[in-house]
Coordinates of C-alpha atoms and ligand atoms in Angstrom, one line a residue:
M12 CA 19.2 26.9 10.8
E13 CA 16.5 29.4 11.7
R14 CA 16.7 30.9 8.2
E15 CA 16.3 27.4 6.7
K16 CA 13.3 26.8 8.9
L17 CA 11.7 30.1 7.9
Q18 CA 12.3 29.3 4.2
V19 CA 10.7 26.0 4.6
T20 CA 7.7 27.5 6.3
R21 CA 7.4 30.1 3.5
Q22 CA 7.5 27.3 0.9
Q23 CA 4.8 25.4 2.8
E24 CA 2.6 28.5 2.9
Q25 CA 3.1 29.2 -0.8
A26 CA 2.5 25.6 -1.6
S27 CA -0.7 25.4 0.4
T28 CA -2.3 28.3 -1.4
A29 CA -1.0 27.8 -4.9
P30 CA -3.1 26.1 -7.6
T31 CA -2.2 22.4 -8.5
K32 CA -0.1 23.2 -11.5
T33 CA 1.9 25.8 -9.6
R34 CA 2.5 23.4 -6.8
Q35 CA 3.8 20.7 -9.2
V36 CA 6.2 23.3 -10.8
M37 CA 7.3 24.5 -7.3
A38 CA 8.0 20.9 -6.2
A39 CA 9.9 20.1 -9.4
A40 CA 12.0 23.3 -9.2
A41 CA 12.9 22.7 -5.5
L42 CA 13.9 19.2 -6.4
E43 CA 16.1 20.3 -9.2
K44 CA 17.9 22.7 -6.9
G45 CA 18.5 19.7 -4.6
T46 CA 16.5 21.2 -1.8
A47 CA 13.9 18.8 -0.4
C48 CA 11.1 21.3 -0.6
A49 CA 8.8 20.9 2.4
V50 CA 5.6 20.4 0.4
G51 CA 5.4 16.6 0.8
P52 CA 3.6 14.4 0.3
V53 CA 3.2 15.3 -3.3
P54 CA 1.7 12.9 -5.8
F55 CA 4.4 10.5 -6.9
K56 CA 3.4 10.8 -10.5
D57 CA 3.8 14.6 -10.5
V58 CA 7.5 14.3 -9.4
G59 CA 8.6 10.7 -10.0
G60 CA 7.9 10.8 -13.7
D61 CA 5.3 9.2 -16.0
G62 CA 4.9 7.1 -19.1
E63 CA 8.2 7.1 -20.8
E64 CA 10.3 6.8 -17.7
D65 CA 8.1 4.0 -16.5
Q66 CA 9.4 2.0 -19.4
K67 CA 13.1 2.2 -18.5
L68 CA 13.4 -1.0 -16.4
I69 CA 17.0 -1.8 -15.3
S70 CA 17.8 -5.4 -14.8
P71 CA 18.8 -6.5 -11.3
P72 CA 22.5 -7.2 -10.5
E73 CA 23.8 -10.5 -11.8
E74 CA 24.7 -11.7 -8.2
Y75 CA 20.9 -11.8 -7.4
T76 CA 20.3 -14.5 -10.0
N77 CA 22.2 -17.0 -7.9
I78 CA 20.5 -16.0 -4.7
I79 CA 17.1 -16.2 -6.3
S80 CA 17.6 -19.5 -8.0
A81 CA 18.6 -21.2 -4.7
L82 CA 15.3 -20.1 -3.0
P83 CA 12.4 -22.6 -2.6
S84 CA 9.7 -21.9 -5.3
T85 CA 6.1 -22.6 -5.9
T86 CA 3.6 -21.8 -8.7
W87 CA 0.6 -19.7 -8.0
L88 CA -2.4 -18.5 -9.9
D89 CA -1.6 -18.6 -13.7
Q90 CA 1.7 -20.4 -13.2
R91 CA 3.4 -17.3 -11.6
V92 CA 6.6 -18.3 -9.8
L93 CA 6.8 -17.4 -6.2
R94 CA 10.0 -17.6 -4.3
Q95 CA 10.3 -18.0 -0.5
Y96 CA 12.7 -15.4 0.7
Q97 CA 13.3 -15.1 4.4
G98 CA 10.0 -16.8 5.2
S99 CA 7.8 -14.8 2.8
W100 CA 6.5 -15.9 -0.6
L101 CA 7.3 -13.2 -3.1
H102 CA 6.7 -12.9 -6.8
H103 CA 10.0 -13.9 -8.3
Q104 CA 10.4 -10.5 -10.0
M105 CA 10.0 -8.8 -6.6
V106 CA 12.8 -10.6 -4.9
P107 CA 15.6 -8.4 -6.3
G108 CA 13.7 -5.4 -5.2
V109 CA 13.3 -6.7 -1.6
I110 CA 17.0 -7.6 -1.4
S111 CA 17.9 -4.1 -2.7
V112 CA 15.6 -2.4 -0.3
Q113 CA 17.2 -4.3 2.5
R114 CA 20.8 -3.5 1.3
R115 CA 20.5 0.0 0.0
F116 CA 17.4 1.8 1.2
T117 CA 17.7 4.3 4.0
A118 CA 14.4 5.8 5.0
R119 CA 14.2 9.4 6.1
P120 CA 13.1 9.8 9.7
D121 CA 9.9 11.6 8.6
D122 CA 8.9 9.0 6.0
V123 CA 5.5 7.4 6.6
L124 CA 5.2 3.8 5.5
L125 CA 1.9 2.3 4.5
V126 CA 1.8 -1.5 4.6
S127 CA -0.7 -4.1 3.6
P128 CA -1.0 -7.7 2.4
P129 CA -2.3 -7.6 -1.2
K130 CA -6.1 -7.0 -1.6
C131 CA -6.6 -5.8 1.9
G132 CA -7.4 -2.1 1.4
T133 CA -4.1 -0.8 0.0
T134 CA -5.7 1.6 -2.5
W135 CA -8.1 3.0 0.1
L136 CA -5.3 3.4 2.7
K137 CA -3.2 5.2 0.1
A138 CA -6.0 7.6 -0.7
L139 CA -6.9 8.3 3.0
S140 CA -3.3 8.8 4.1
F141 CA -2.4 11.0 1.2
A142 CA -5.5 13.2 1.6
T143 CA -5.0 13.4 5.3
M144 CA -1.2 14.2 5.2
A145 CA -1.4 16.6 2.3
R146 CA -4.6 18.4 3.4
A147 CA -2.9 21.8 4.0
A148 CA -1.6 21.9 0.4
Y149 CA -4.6 20.1 -1.1
P150 CA -7.9 20.8 0.7
P151 CA -10.0 17.6 0.3
S152 CA -13.0 19.5 -1.0
G153 CA -10.9 21.4 -3.6
T154 CA -11.9 20.8 -7.2
D155 CA -8.2 20.4 -8.1
H156 CA -7.4 17.7 -5.5
P157 CA -4.8 15.3 -7.0
L158 CA -7.0 12.3 -6.1
L159 CA -9.6 13.6 -8.6
R160 CA -7.1 13.3 -11.5
L161 CA -4.8 10.5 -10.2
N162 CA -5.4 6.9 -9.0
P163 CA -4.2 6.5 -5.4
H164 CA -1.4 4.2 -6.7
D165 CA -0.1 7.1 -8.8
C166 CA 0.1 9.2 -5.6
V167 CA 1.9 6.8 -3.3
P168 CA 4.9 4.8 -4.6
F169 CA 5.5 1.1 -4.0
V170 CA 9.0 0.8 -2.7
E171 CA 10.1 -2.7 -3.6
V172 CA 8.7 -2.5 -7.1
L173 CA 10.7 0.6 -7.8
F174 CA 13.8 -1.1 -6.5
S175 CA 13.0 -4.2 -8.6
A176 CA 12.8 -2.0 -11.7
G177 CA 16.0 -0.1 -10.9
Q178 CA 14.1 3.1 -10.5
E179 CA 14.8 3.9 -6.8
A180 CA 16.1 7.3 -7.8
R181 CA 12.5 8.3 -8.3
L182 CA 12.0 7.8 -4.5
E183 CA 14.9 10.1 -3.7
A184 CA 13.3 12.8 -5.9
L185 CA 10.3 13.0 -3.6
P186 CA 10.1 15.8 -1.2
S187 CA 9.8 15.1 2.5
P188 CA 7.7 14.0 4.2
R189 CA 7.3 11.1 1.9
L190 CA 4.4 8.7 1.9
L191 CA 5.6 5.2 0.8
H192 CA 4.0 1.8 0.4
T193 CA 5.2 -1.8 0.8
H194 CA 3.7 -5.3 0.9
M195 CA 6.8 -6.6 2.7
H196 CA 6.6 -8.6 6.0
H197 CA 7.8 -6.6 9.1
S198 CA 10.6 -9.1 9.4
L199 CA 11.9 -8.0 6.0
L200 CA 12.1 -4.3 6.6
P201 CA 15.5 -2.7 6.8
P202 CA 16.0 -1.0 10.2
S203 CA 15.6 2.5 9.0
L204 CA 12.2 1.7 7.5
A205 CA 11.1 -0.3 10.6
R206 CA 11.8 2.9 12.7
C207 CA 9.4 5.0 10.6
K208 CA 5.8 5.7 11.4
I209 CA 3.9 2.7 9.9
V210 CA 0.3 2.4 9.1
Y211 CA -0.8 -1.2 8.5
V212 CA -4.1 -2.5 7.2
C213 CA -5.2 -6.1 7.1
R214 CA -8.4 -7.8 6.3
E215 CA -10.4 -11.0 7.2
P216 CA -8.4 -13.6 5.3
K217 CA -11.4 -15.3 3.5
D218 CA -12.4 -11.9 2.0
M219 CA -8.8 -11.3 1.0
V220 CA -8.7 -14.6 -0.9
V221 CA -12.0 -13.7 -2.7
S222 CA -10.6 -10.3 -3.6
I223 CA -7.4 -11.8 -5.0
W224 CA -9.5 -14.1 -7.1
H225 CA -11.5 -11.4 -8.7
F226 CA -8.5 -9.1 -9.1
A227 CA -6.6 -12.0 -10.9
K228 CA -9.5 -12.6 -13.2
S229 CA -9.9 -9.0 -14.0
I230 CA -6.3 -8.5 -15.0
M231 CA -5.8 -11.7 -16.9
P232 CA -5.8 -11.7 -20.7
A233 CA -9.0 -13.1 -22.3
G234 CA -9.0 -16.9 -21.9
G235 CA -8.9 -16.7 -18.2
I236 CA -6.5 -18.3 -15.7
A237 CA -5.3 -21.8 -15.4
F238 CA -6.2 -21.9 -11.8
S239 CA -9.4 -22.5 -9.9
F240 CA -10.8 -20.8 -6.9
S241 CA -10.2 -23.9 -4.8
D242 CA -6.5 -23.9 -6.0
L243 CA -6.2 -20.4 -4.7
Y244 CA -8.0 -21.3 -1.5
E245 CA -5.7 -24.2 -1.0
S246 CA -2.6 -22.1 -1.5
A247 CA -3.9 -19.6 1.1
C248 CA -4.5 -22.5 3.6
Q249 CA -0.9 -23.6 3.1
G250 CA 0.5 -20.1 3.4
K251 CA 1.9 -20.3 -0.1
H252 CA 0.4 -17.3 -1.7
L253 CA 1.7 -13.8 -2.7
H254 CA 3.2 -12.2 0.4
G255 CA 2.0 -15.2 2.4
P256 CA 1.7 -16.7 4.9
I257 CA -1.0 -14.2 5.8
W258 CA -0.7 -15.0 9.5
D259 CA 3.0 -14.2 9.5
H260 CA 2.3 -10.9 7.7
V261 CA -0.4 -9.9 10.1
L262 CA 1.4 -11.1 13.3
G263 CA 4.6 -9.2 12.4
Y264 CA 2.8 -5.8 12.4
W265 CA 0.4 -6.8 15.2
S266 CA 3.4 -7.4 17.5
A267 CA 5.1 -4.2 16.4
S268 CA 2.0 -2.2 17.1
K269 CA 1.7 -3.8 20.5
A270 CA 5.3 -3.0 21.3
S271 CA 5.3 0.5 19.9
P272 CA 1.7 1.8 19.4
E273 CA 3.1 5.3 18.8
R274 CA 5.1 4.0 15.8
V275 CA 2.8 1.4 14.3
L276 CA -0.9 1.9 13.7
F277 CA -2.7 -1.4 13.1
L278 CA -6.0 -1.0 11.1
R279 CA -8.5 -3.5 10.0
Y280 CA -10.4 -3.0 6.8
E281 CA -13.7 -4.1 8.4
E282 CA -13.4 -1.5 11.1
M283 CA -12.5 1.2 8.6
L284 CA -15.7 0.4 6.6
L285 CA -17.8 0.7 9.8
N286 CA -16.5 4.2 10.5
P287 CA -14.4 5.8 7.8
V288 CA -14.5 9.3 9.5
S289 CA -13.2 7.9 12.8
T290 CA -10.5 6.2 10.8
V291 CA -9.5 9.5 9.2
R292 CA -9.3 11.1 12.7
N293 CA -7.3 8.2 14.0
L294 CA -4.9 8.4 11.1
A295 CA -4.4 12.2 11.6
R296 CA -3.8 11.8 15.3
F297 CA -1.3 9.0 14.7
L298 CA 0.5 11.0 12.1
G299 CA 0.9 13.8 14.6
M300 CA -1.4 16.1 12.7
P301 CA -4.8 15.9 14.5
F302 CA -7.6 17.9 13.1
T303 CA -7.9 21.4 14.6
A304 CA -11.3 22.7 15.9
A305 CA -11.5 24.8 12.8
E306 CA -10.9 21.8 10.6
E307 CA -13.6 19.8 12.5
A308 CA -16.0 22.7 12.2
A309 CA -15.3 22.9 8.4
G310 CA -16.0 19.1 8.1
T311 CA -12.5 18.3 6.9
P312 CA -12.4 14.7 8.2
I313 CA -15.8 14.0 6.6
H314 CA -14.6 15.5 3.3
I315 CA -11.6 13.3 3.3
A316 CA -13.7 10.2 3.9
E317 CA -16.1 11.2 1.1
L318 CA -13.3 11.9 -1.3
C319 CA -11.7 8.5 -0.7
S320 CA -14.9 6.5 -0.6
I321 CA -15.2 3.7 -3.0
D322 CA -18.2 5.3 -4.7
T323 CA -16.4 8.6 -5.3
M324 CA -13.2 6.8 -6.5
R325 CA -15.1 4.4 -8.8
G326 CA -17.0 7.3 -10.4
L327 CA -13.9 9.3 -11.3
E328 CA -12.8 9.3 -14.9
T329 CA -9.1 8.7 -13.9
N330 CA -10.2 5.4 -12.2
N331 CA -12.0 4.2 -15.3
T332 CA -9.2 4.8 -17.7
G333 CA -5.4 4.1 -17.7
A334 CA -3.3 1.8 -15.6
A335 CA -1.0 2.0 -12.6
G336 CA 2.2 0.1 -11.9
V337 CA 5.9 -0.2 -13.0
L338 CA 6.8 -3.8 -13.5
A339 CA 3.2 -4.6 -14.7
K340 CA 0.4 -2.3 -15.5
F341 CA -3.0 -2.8 -13.8
P342 CA -6.1 -1.0 -15.0
H343 CA -7.1 1.6 -12.5
G344 CA -10.6 0.2 -12.4
S345 CA -9.3 -3.2 -11.3
F346 CA -8.6 -1.8 -7.8
F347 CA -12.3 -1.0 -7.1
R348 CA -14.7 -3.9 -6.8
K349 CA -17.4 -4.4 -4.2
G350 CA -15.6 -3.0 -1.1
V351 CA -17.8 -5.0 1.3
V352 CA -17.3 -7.4 4.2
G353 CA -18.3 -11.1 3.9
D354 CA -18.3 -11.7 0.2
W355 CA -16.6 -15.0 0.9
V356 CA -20.0 -16.6 1.5
N357 CA -20.6 -16.4 -2.3
H358 CA -17.4 -18.4 -3.0
M359 CA -16.7 -20.8 -0.1
T360 CA -18.7 -23.6 1.4
P361 CA -19.2 -23.6 5.2
E362 CA -16.7 -26.4 5.4
M363 CA -14.1 -24.4 3.5
A364 CA -14.7 -21.4 5.8
R365 CA -14.4 -23.6 8.9
R366 CA -11.1 -25.0 7.7
I367 CA -9.4 -21.8 6.9
N368 CA -10.8 -20.1 10.0
A369 CA -9.3 -22.9 12.1
I370 CA -5.9 -22.7 10.4
V371 CA -5.7 -18.9 10.9
E372 CA -6.9 -19.0 14.5
D373 CA -4.4 -21.7 15.3
K374 CA -1.6 -19.6 13.9
L375 CA -2.8 -16.5 15.8
R376 CA -3.4 -18.2 19.1
G377 CA -2.0 -16.4 22.1
S378 CA -1.4 -13.2 20.1
G379 CA -4.6 -11.4 21.2
L380 CA -5.6 -11.0 17.5
S381 CA -8.5 -12.9 16.0
F382 CA -10.5 -12.8 12.7
T383 CA -13.4 -14.9 13.9
P384 CA -16.1 -13.5 16.2
Ligands
A3P410 P1 -13.1 -6.3 -3.0 O1 -12.4 -7.1 -4.1 O2 -13.5 -7.2 -1.8 O3 -14.2 -5.5 -3.4 P2 -6.2 -3.4 -2.5 O4 -6.4 -2.0 -2.6 O5 -5.3 -3.8 -1.4 O6 -5.8 -4.0 -3.8 O7 -7.6 -4.1 -2.1 C1 -8.7 -4.1 -3.0 C2 -9.9 -4.2 -2.2 O8 -10.2 -3.0 -1.6 C3 -11.1 -4.5 -3.1 O9 -12.0 -5.3 -2.3 C4 -11.6 -3.2 -3.4 O10 -13.0 -3.2 -3.9 C5 -11.5 -2.5 -2.1 N1 -11.4 -1.0 -2.1 C6 -10.7 -0.3 -3.0 N2 -10.9 1.0 -2.8 C7 -11.7 1.1 -1.7 C8 -12.3 2.2 -1.0 N3 -12.1 3.4 -1.4 N4 -13.1 1.9 0.0 C9 -13.3 0.6 0.4 N5 -12.8 -0.4 -0.2 C10 -12.0 -0.2 -1.3

């Protein structure tokens, strides 16, 4: 046991001083030997494969077809079919993945799970968490930092998408500790995942709706979408939108964070924007790896916040070329838009804002959580 520990420590030391290419090779070699090399988190794309492998989608088991066809459905955006599975509206292609995660995924005790509703700061949280957790191996001011060559979505895998695509083996190939992401409601998580450290980010719902709108427009083929902003707004008010209802998504993790603050860190996009460096410190403390005095003196938390800022990310070549995703490819650039608070004023009338505020506040009543001042 002691010898194994020593070996792991040596691997960590070697990994933290080796150049990027060497670290990738070390991780791959250790994985081939079947030893979970303690250099995680490593960028998912460096270990989990790329390009060709992404294309090998395996169809979900036949039995899922019956389960899925019996679920309530609705259309959303450009006639996408959403299915209501255990109270949550999922893209129909994602339902098999969620069922498989529930039935077959066993998280490792040291996995860290990032969770968000769509368009609430997922990309940013992935970048900040990866940079914070992997800072020993990849110093944030290093010129070969993975986030300088890879989009954050290529660094942190999306669990239910991989299961939907039949590519869950790629998750097993990742060395511990793994950094994983899901959009699943708390009530959908299998017990082993719900026991992990979870970092949750949410956002003021009106800004979330506006962000979805722009994202949808940016990824649609020329000709646009057969859906208006007010249709999207209406679906959000009714809770019938991707991973909706938003209030159930937020409340599940809010309650979990109140019950076990040491296990669930509840972040709000608006607060992160107000003070990104405090967010980084908070994240590091929560993950059990607070910054040392030497790291503070060296400005490590500041370097992480700068590396992950929207301006830095938007300016990188990797985020202006290529696409991320397994079931569907999304241009890297589509994940970075304005990154501000309150853009809803440019899209909603005061009456629309009052109505959605009232709906959300009603659903959150008594929880201690609120999105309106
Ligand atoms: P806007 O569309 O309001 O600009 P997600 O990552 O969950 O898809 O969320 C996307 C939203 O987060 C977009 O919001 C995007 O601009 C913003 N975003 C992406 N990267 C960011 C970063 N590094 N800092 C702050 N906001 C970021």
